[in-house]
């Protein structure tokens, strides 16, 4: 997508504006997020006219009725642009099913605080994930395991206050759903009631099925997560690509179907071979969101700190950086320090 991005300002004026939180700085970030969301949609190349996919009207899962219910058109061609309708309609789980049915790619990013969530929501992102990756990028932990339910609710509450359009999905942290379906339901209810989020996400397949089913009985929308599951890092001992061998790949496919059958509205596929991601996406009727799972999934998700270049120490193959905010912020702060020490800030126009 390198030739499709709008002009992104990178002068020292705008770098300083970003650091100071000015309107120019906010517009800078808005442009970057808009570019990412548009790029994800543009990966939905239209199929040949004689090979249009069969479109079926998908009924929403129990308890996920569309707030602004609209019937999908009888025929759709894959959407390759961000339409006015796409940027204004409230996104629900039902709407994601519509997007998959017509071939419109789904854009998803993480957010953990009010200010960032407000920017990416206004830019037109479809789904905001309040990820337990907050343990890494917000709290400085090596893994996501230490993240607590209280901290997830705190971050989710901050995000939902800012969002007007996007679907907000919250990760259930490690230890709140594994092995105890009653505790899983209690944890999910706390997240939904205290954060006012739209859905929750769990890692795993058959081994967490009982927890998923119990949560769904309360009418809480559930998104699955297969492939590389970071909460299980101590079990696998590595963040390498998963499901490269046939046995593990077959299990992943079975788990994906199980999650769909019990009522999950979507599945995240993380760090698996592209062909496997494409296969799972074609076999499921619910949307798949990939992160390092190739271009054949129904959407893409990245961690906001990675794609904006705030975290410059993490460079996996699947990551595309849309900005270098580490450098931008460093230069802005350095200039501020210099201006304060030299007496240049504040000047006559910046005082009363």
Coordinates of C-alpha atoms in Angstrom, one line a residue:
X1 CA 0.0 0.0 0.0
X2 CA 3.0 2.4 -0.1
X3 CA 1.5 4.6 -2.9
X4 CA -1.9 4.9 -1.4
X5 CA -1.2 6.7 1.8
X6 CA -2.2 10.4 2.2
X7 CA 0.5 12.9 2.9
X8 CA 1.9 12.3 6.3
X9 CA 3.6 15.3 7.9
X10 CA 7.0 14.7 9.5
X11 CA 8.5 18.2 9.9
X12 CA 9.9 19.3 13.2
X13 CA 6.8 21.6 13.6
X14 CA 4.5 18.6 13.5
X15 CA 6.8 16.5 15.6
X16 CA 6.7 19.1 18.3
X17 CA 2.9 19.4 17.9
X18 CA 2.5 15.7 18.5
X19 CA 4.4 15.9 21.8
X20 CA 2.4 19.0 23.0
X21 CA -0.9 17.4 22.1
X22 CA -1.9 20.2 19.6
X23 CA -4.6 19.8 17.0
X24 CA -1.9 19.4 14.3
X25 CA -0.3 16.5 16.3
X26 CA -3.7 14.9 16.7
X27 CA -4.3 15.2 12.9
X28 CA -0.9 13.6 12.3
X29 CA -1.9 10.5 14.2
X30 CA -5.4 10.6 12.7
X31 CA -3.9 10.4 9.2
X32 CA -1.7 7.4 10.1
X33 CA -4.6 5.4 11.5
X34 CA -6.8 6.3 8.5
X35 CA -4.1 5.0 6.2
X36 CA -3.9 1.7 8.1
X37 CA -7.6 1.2 8.0
X38 CA -7.8 2.1 4.3
X39 CA -4.9 -0.2 3.5
X40 CA -6.6 -3.2 5.2
X41 CA -9.8 -2.6 3.2
X42 CA -7.9 -2.4 0.0
X43 CA -6.5 -5.9 0.3
X44 CA -10.0 -7.2 -0.6
X45 CA -9.4 -7.6 -4.3
X46 CA -12.6 -8.1 -6.3
X47 CA -13.0 -11.7 -7.7
X48 CA -13.7 -12.3 -11.4
X49 CA -17.3 -11.4 -12.4
X50 CA -18.1 -15.0 -13.2
X51 CA -16.9 -16.1 -9.8
X52 CA -18.8 -14.0 -7.3
X53 CA -19.1 -15.5 -3.9
X54 CA -22.5 -16.7 -2.8
X55 CA -24.0 -14.1 -0.3
X56 CA -26.2 -15.3 2.5
X57 CA -27.9 -13.1 5.0
X58 CA -26.2 -14.0 8.3
X59 CA -28.3 -14.0 11.4
X60 CA -26.6 -12.3 14.4
X61 CA -25.5 -14.6 17.3
X62 CA -27.8 -14.6 20.3
X63 CA -27.5 -11.4 22.2
X64 CA -25.6 -9.4 19.6
X65 CA -28.4 -7.6 17.7
X66 CA -27.4 -4.7 15.6
X67 CA -28.0 -1.3 17.2
X68 CA -28.7 0.2 13.8
X69 CA -30.1 -2.9 12.1
X70 CA -30.0 -2.8 8.3
X71 CA -30.6 -5.6 5.9
X72 CA -27.6 -6.4 3.7
X73 CA -28.1 -5.9 0.0
X74 CA -29.0 -9.0 -2.0
X75 CA -25.7 -8.7 -3.9
X76 CA -22.3 -7.3 -3.0
X77 CA -19.0 -6.8 -4.6
X78 CA -15.9 -6.8 -2.3
X79 CA -15.5 -3.3 -0.9
X80 CA -12.1 -1.7 -1.7
X81 CA -12.7 1.8 -0.3
X82 CA -13.7 3.3 3.0
X83 CA -17.2 4.5 2.3
X84 CA -19.1 7.2 4.3
X85 CA -21.4 4.4 5.5
X86 CA -18.4 2.4 6.7
X87 CA -17.1 5.3 8.7
X88 CA -20.4 6.3 10.3
X89 CA -22.4 3.2 11.1
X90 CA -21.9 1.8 14.6
X91 CA -19.9 -1.5 14.4
X92 CA -21.5 -4.5 16.0
X93 CA -20.8 -8.2 15.8
X94 CA -23.7 -8.4 13.3
X95 CA -22.0 -5.8 11.1
X96 CA -18.8 -7.7 11.1
X97 CA -20.7 -10.7 9.7
X98 CA -22.1 -8.4 7.0
X99 CA -18.6 -7.2 6.2
X100 CA -17.3 -10.7 5.7
X101 CA -20.3 -11.6 3.5
X102 CA -19.6 -8.8 1.1
X103 CA -15.8 -9.2 1.2
X104 CA -15.0 -6.0 3.0
X105 CA -11.8 -6.3 5.0
X106 CA -12.0 -5.6 8.8
X107 CA -9.4 -3.3 10.4
X108 CA -8.5 -3.7 14.0
X109 CA -6.0 -2.1 16.3
X110 CA -5.3 -2.2 20.0
X111 CA -5.9 0.8 22.4
X112 CA -5.5 1.1 26.1
X113 CA -6.3 4.7 27.0
X114 CA -8.9 7.4 26.3
X115 CA -6.8 9.7 24.1
X116 CA -5.5 7.0 21.7
X117 CA -8.9 5.3 21.5
X118 CA -10.5 8.6 20.6
X119 CA -8.1 9.2 17.7
X120 CA -8.3 5.7 16.1
X121 CA -12.1 5.6 16.5
X122 CA -12.4 8.9 14.7
X123 CA -10.0 7.7 12.0
X124 CA -12.5 4.9 11.1
X125 CA -11.1 1.8 12.7
X126 CA -13.7 -1.1 12.8
X127 CA -12.6 -2.9 16.0
X128 CA -10.6 -1.8 19.0
X129 CA -9.0 -4.5 21.0
X130 CA -8.2 -3.7 24.6
X131 CA -5.5 -6.3 24.6
X132 CA -3.6 -7.9 27.5
X133 CA -0.6 -6.7 25.5
X134 CA -1.0 -3.7 27.8
X135 CA 1.2 -5.8 30.1
X136 CA 4.0 -5.3 27.6
X137 CA 3.6 -1.9 26.1
X138 CA 1.9 -0.1 29.1
X139 CA 3.3 -1.8 32.2
X140 CA 6.7 -3.1 30.9
X141 CA 6.2 -6.8 31.7
X142 CA 8.0 -9.4 29.6
X143 CA 4.8 -11.5 29.0
X144 CA 1.1 -10.9 29.2
X145 CA 0.7 -13.4 32.1
X146 CA 0.9 -10.9 34.9
X147 CA -2.0 -8.8 33.6
X148 CA -4.9 -8.8 36.1
X149 CA -8.7 -8.5 35.7
X150 CA -8.7 -5.2 37.5
X151 CA -6.1 -3.7 35.2
X152 CA -8.0 -4.9 32.1
X153 CA -11.2 -3.4 33.3
X154 CA -9.3 -0.1 34.0
X155 CA -7.9 0.1 30.5
X156 CA -11.2 -1.0 28.9
X157 CA -13.2 1.6 30.8
X158 CA -10.8 4.3 29.6
X159 CA -11.2 3.1 26.0
X160 CA -15.0 2.8 26.0
X161 CA -15.5 6.4 27.2
X162 CA -13.8 7.6 24.0
X163 CA -15.3 5.3 21.4
X164 CA -18.4 6.3 19.4
X165 CA -18.3 3.9 16.5
X166 CA -15.9 1.0 16.7
X167 CA -16.6 -2.4 18.3
X168 CA -14.6 -2.7 21.6
X169 CA -13.3 -6.1 22.4
X170 CA -11.5 -6.9 25.7
X171 CA -9.0 -9.6 26.4
X172 CA -9.8 -11.9 29.3
X173 CA -6.5 -12.1 31.2
X174 CA -4.6 -15.2 32.1
X175 CA -6.2 -17.1 35.0
X176 CA -9.7 -15.7 34.7
X177 CA -11.2 -18.4 32.5
X178 CA -9.0 -21.4 32.1
X179 CA -10.2 -24.6 33.9
X180 CA -13.1 -23.0 35.7
X181 CA -16.2 -22.0 33.6
X182 CA -18.0 -20.5 36.5
X183 CA -15.1 -18.2 37.2
X184 CA -14.9 -17.4 33.5
X185 CA -18.5 -16.3 33.5
X186 CA -18.1 -14.2 36.6
X187 CA -15.0 -12.5 35.1
X188 CA -16.7 -11.9 31.8
X189 CA -19.7 -10.3 33.5
X190 CA -17.4 -8.0 35.5
X191 CA -15.7 -6.9 32.3
X192 CA -19.0 -6.2 30.5
X193 CA -20.7 -4.4 33.5
X194 CA -17.7 -2.4 34.7
X195 CA -16.2 -1.4 31.4
X196 CA -19.3 -1.2 29.1
X197 CA -17.3 -3.0 26.4
X198 CA -19.0 -4.8 23.5
X199 CA -17.4 -8.3 23.6
X200 CA -14.6 -10.3 25.2
X201 CA -11.8 -12.5 23.7
X202 CA -10.3 -15.7 25.0
X203 CA -7.3 -17.7 23.9
X204 CA -7.5 -21.4 23.1
X205 CA -9.7 -24.0 21.5
X206 CA -11.3 -27.2 22.7
X207 CA -9.7 -26.9 26.2
X208 CA -11.6 -23.7 26.9
X209 CA -14.9 -24.6 25.2
X210 CA -16.8 -25.1 28.4
X211 CA -15.9 -21.5 29.5
X212 CA -16.9 -20.1 26.1
X213 CA -20.2 -21.9 26.2
X214 CA -21.0 -20.7 29.8
X215 CA -20.1 -17.1 28.9
X216 CA -22.3 -17.2 25.8
X217 CA -25.3 -18.3 27.9
X218 CA -25.2 -14.9 29.5
X219 CA -25.5 -13.2 26.1
X220 CA -21.9 -12.0 26.1
X221 CA -20.3 -12.0 22.6
X222 CA -17.1 -14.0 22.5
X223 CA -14.2 -13.8 20.1
X224 CA -11.8 -16.7 19.9
X225 CA -8.0 -16.7 19.5
X226 CA -6.0 -19.5 17.9
X227 CA -2.4 -20.1 16.7
X228 CA 0.2 -18.4 18.8
X229 CA -1.5 -17.8 22.2
X230 CA 0.8 -15.5 24.2
X231 CA -0.8 -16.4 27.6
X232 CA 0.6 -20.0 27.0
X233 CA 4.2 -18.8 26.4
X234 CA 5.6 -20.7 29.3
X235 CA 4.0 -23.9 27.9
X236 CA 5.6 -23.5 24.4
X237 CA 8.7 -21.5 25.4
X238 CA 8.9 -19.6 22.2
X239 CA 7.0 -17.0 20.1
X240 CA 7.8 -18.8 16.8
X241 CA 5.2 -19.6 14.1
X242 CA 2.6 -22.1 15.2
X243 CA 0.8 -24.9 13.3
X244 CA 3.5 -25.5 10.8
X245 CA 3.2 -29.3 11.3
X246 CA 0.1 -31.2 10.1
X247 CA -1.0 -32.4 13.5
X248 CA -1.1 -28.9 15.0
X249 CA -2.6 -27.4 11.9
X250 CA -5.4 -30.0 11.9
X251 CA -6.1 -29.3 15.6
X252 CA -6.3 -25.5 14.8
X253 CA -8.8 -26.1 12.1
X254 CA -10.9 -28.3 14.4
X255 CA -10.8 -25.8 17.2
X256 CA -11.8 -23.0 14.8
X257 CA -14.9 -25.0 13.8
X258 CA -15.7 -25.8 17.4
X259 CA -15.5 -22.1 18.3
X260 CA -17.8 -21.2 15.5
X261 CA -20.3 -24.0 16.3
X262 CA -20.7 -22.9 20.0
X263 CA -21.4 -19.3 18.9
X264 CA -18.2 -17.2 18.8
X265 CA -18.7 -14.2 16.4
X266 CA -15.1 -14.2 15.2
X267 CA -11.6 -15.7 15.7
X268 CA -8.2 -14.1 15.8
X269 CA -5.5 -16.2 14.1
X270 CA -2.0 -15.3 15.3
X271 CA 1.4 -16.2 13.7
X272 CA 0.4 -19.2 11.5
X273 CA 1.3 -20.0 7.9
X274 CA -0.6 -17.9 5.4
X275 CA -2.1 -20.9 3.6
X276 CA -3.6 -22.2 6.9
X277 CA -5.0 -18.7 7.7
X278 CA -6.6 -18.6 4.2
X279 CA -8.0 -22.2 4.6
X280 CA -9.6 -21.5 8.0
X281 CA -11.0 -18.2 6.8
X282 CA -12.6 -19.9 3.8
X283 CA -14.1 -22.7 5.9
X284 CA -15.7 -20.5 8.6
X285 CA -18.7 -18.3 8.1
X286 CA -17.6 -16.0 11.0
X287 CA -14.9 -13.4 10.4
X288 CA -11.2 -14.2 11.0
X289 CA -8.8 -11.5 12.1
X290 CA -5.1 -12.2 11.3
X291 CA -1.9 -11.0 12.9
X292 CA 1.0 -12.7 11.1
X293 CA -1.5 -15.0 9.5
X294 CA -1.3 -13.8 5.9
X295 CA -3.5 -11.8 3.6
X296 CA -6.2 -14.5 3.3
X297 CA -8.0 -13.6 6.6
X298 CA -11.0 -11.4 6.8
X299 CA -9.2 -8.7 8.6
X300 CA -6.0 -7.6 10.3
X301 CA -4.9 -6.5 13.7
X302 CA -1.7 -4.9 15.0
X303 CA -0.6 -3.5 18.3
X304 CA -0.9 0.3 18.1
X305 CA 2.5 0.9 19.7
X306 CA 4.2 -1.3 17.1
X307 CA 2.5 0.0 14.0
X308 CA 3.1 3.7 15.0
X309 CA 6.7 3.0 15.8
X310 CA 6.5 3.9 19.5
X311 CA 8.0 0.6 20.3
X312 CA 11.1 0.4 18.1
X313 CA 12.6 -2.8 19.7
X314 CA 10.0 -5.2 18.2
X315 CA 10.3 -6.0 14.5
X316 CA 8.5 -9.2 13.5
X317 CA 8.1 -10.1 9.9
X318 CA 4.4 -9.4 9.9
X319 CA 4.7 -5.8 11.2
X320 CA 4.4 -2.8 9.0
X321 CA 5.2 0.5 10.6
X322 CA 3.1 3.5 9.5
X323 CA 5.1 6.1 11.5
X324 CA 8.2 6.5 13.6
X325 CA 6.8 8.1 16.6
X326 CA 9.8 7.0 18.8
X327 CA 12.0 9.4 16.8
X328 CA 9.2 12.0 16.5
X329 CA 8.6 12.1 20.2
X330 CA 12.3 12.0 21.1
X331 CA 13.0 15.0 18.9
X332 CA 10.0 16.9 20.2
X333 CA 11.0 16.4 23.8
X334 CA 14.6 17.3 23.1
X335 CA 13.5 20.5 21.4
X336 CA 11.3 21.3 24.4
X337 CA 14.1 20.8 26.8
X338 CA 16.4 23.0 24.8
X339 CA 13.7 25.8 24.5
X340 CA 13.1 25.7 28.3
X341 CA 16.8 25.8 29.3
X342 CA 17.6 28.6 26.8
X343 CA 14.6 30.7 27.9
X344 CA 13.0 30.6 24.5
X345 CA 9.9 28.9 25.9
X346 CA 7.5 30.5 26.7
X347 CA 7.9 33.6 24.4
X348 CA 5.7 36.8 24.6
X349 CA 2.9 35.2 22.6
X350 CA 2.8 32.2 25.0
X351 CA 2.2 34.1 28.2
X352 CA -0.5 36.2 29.7

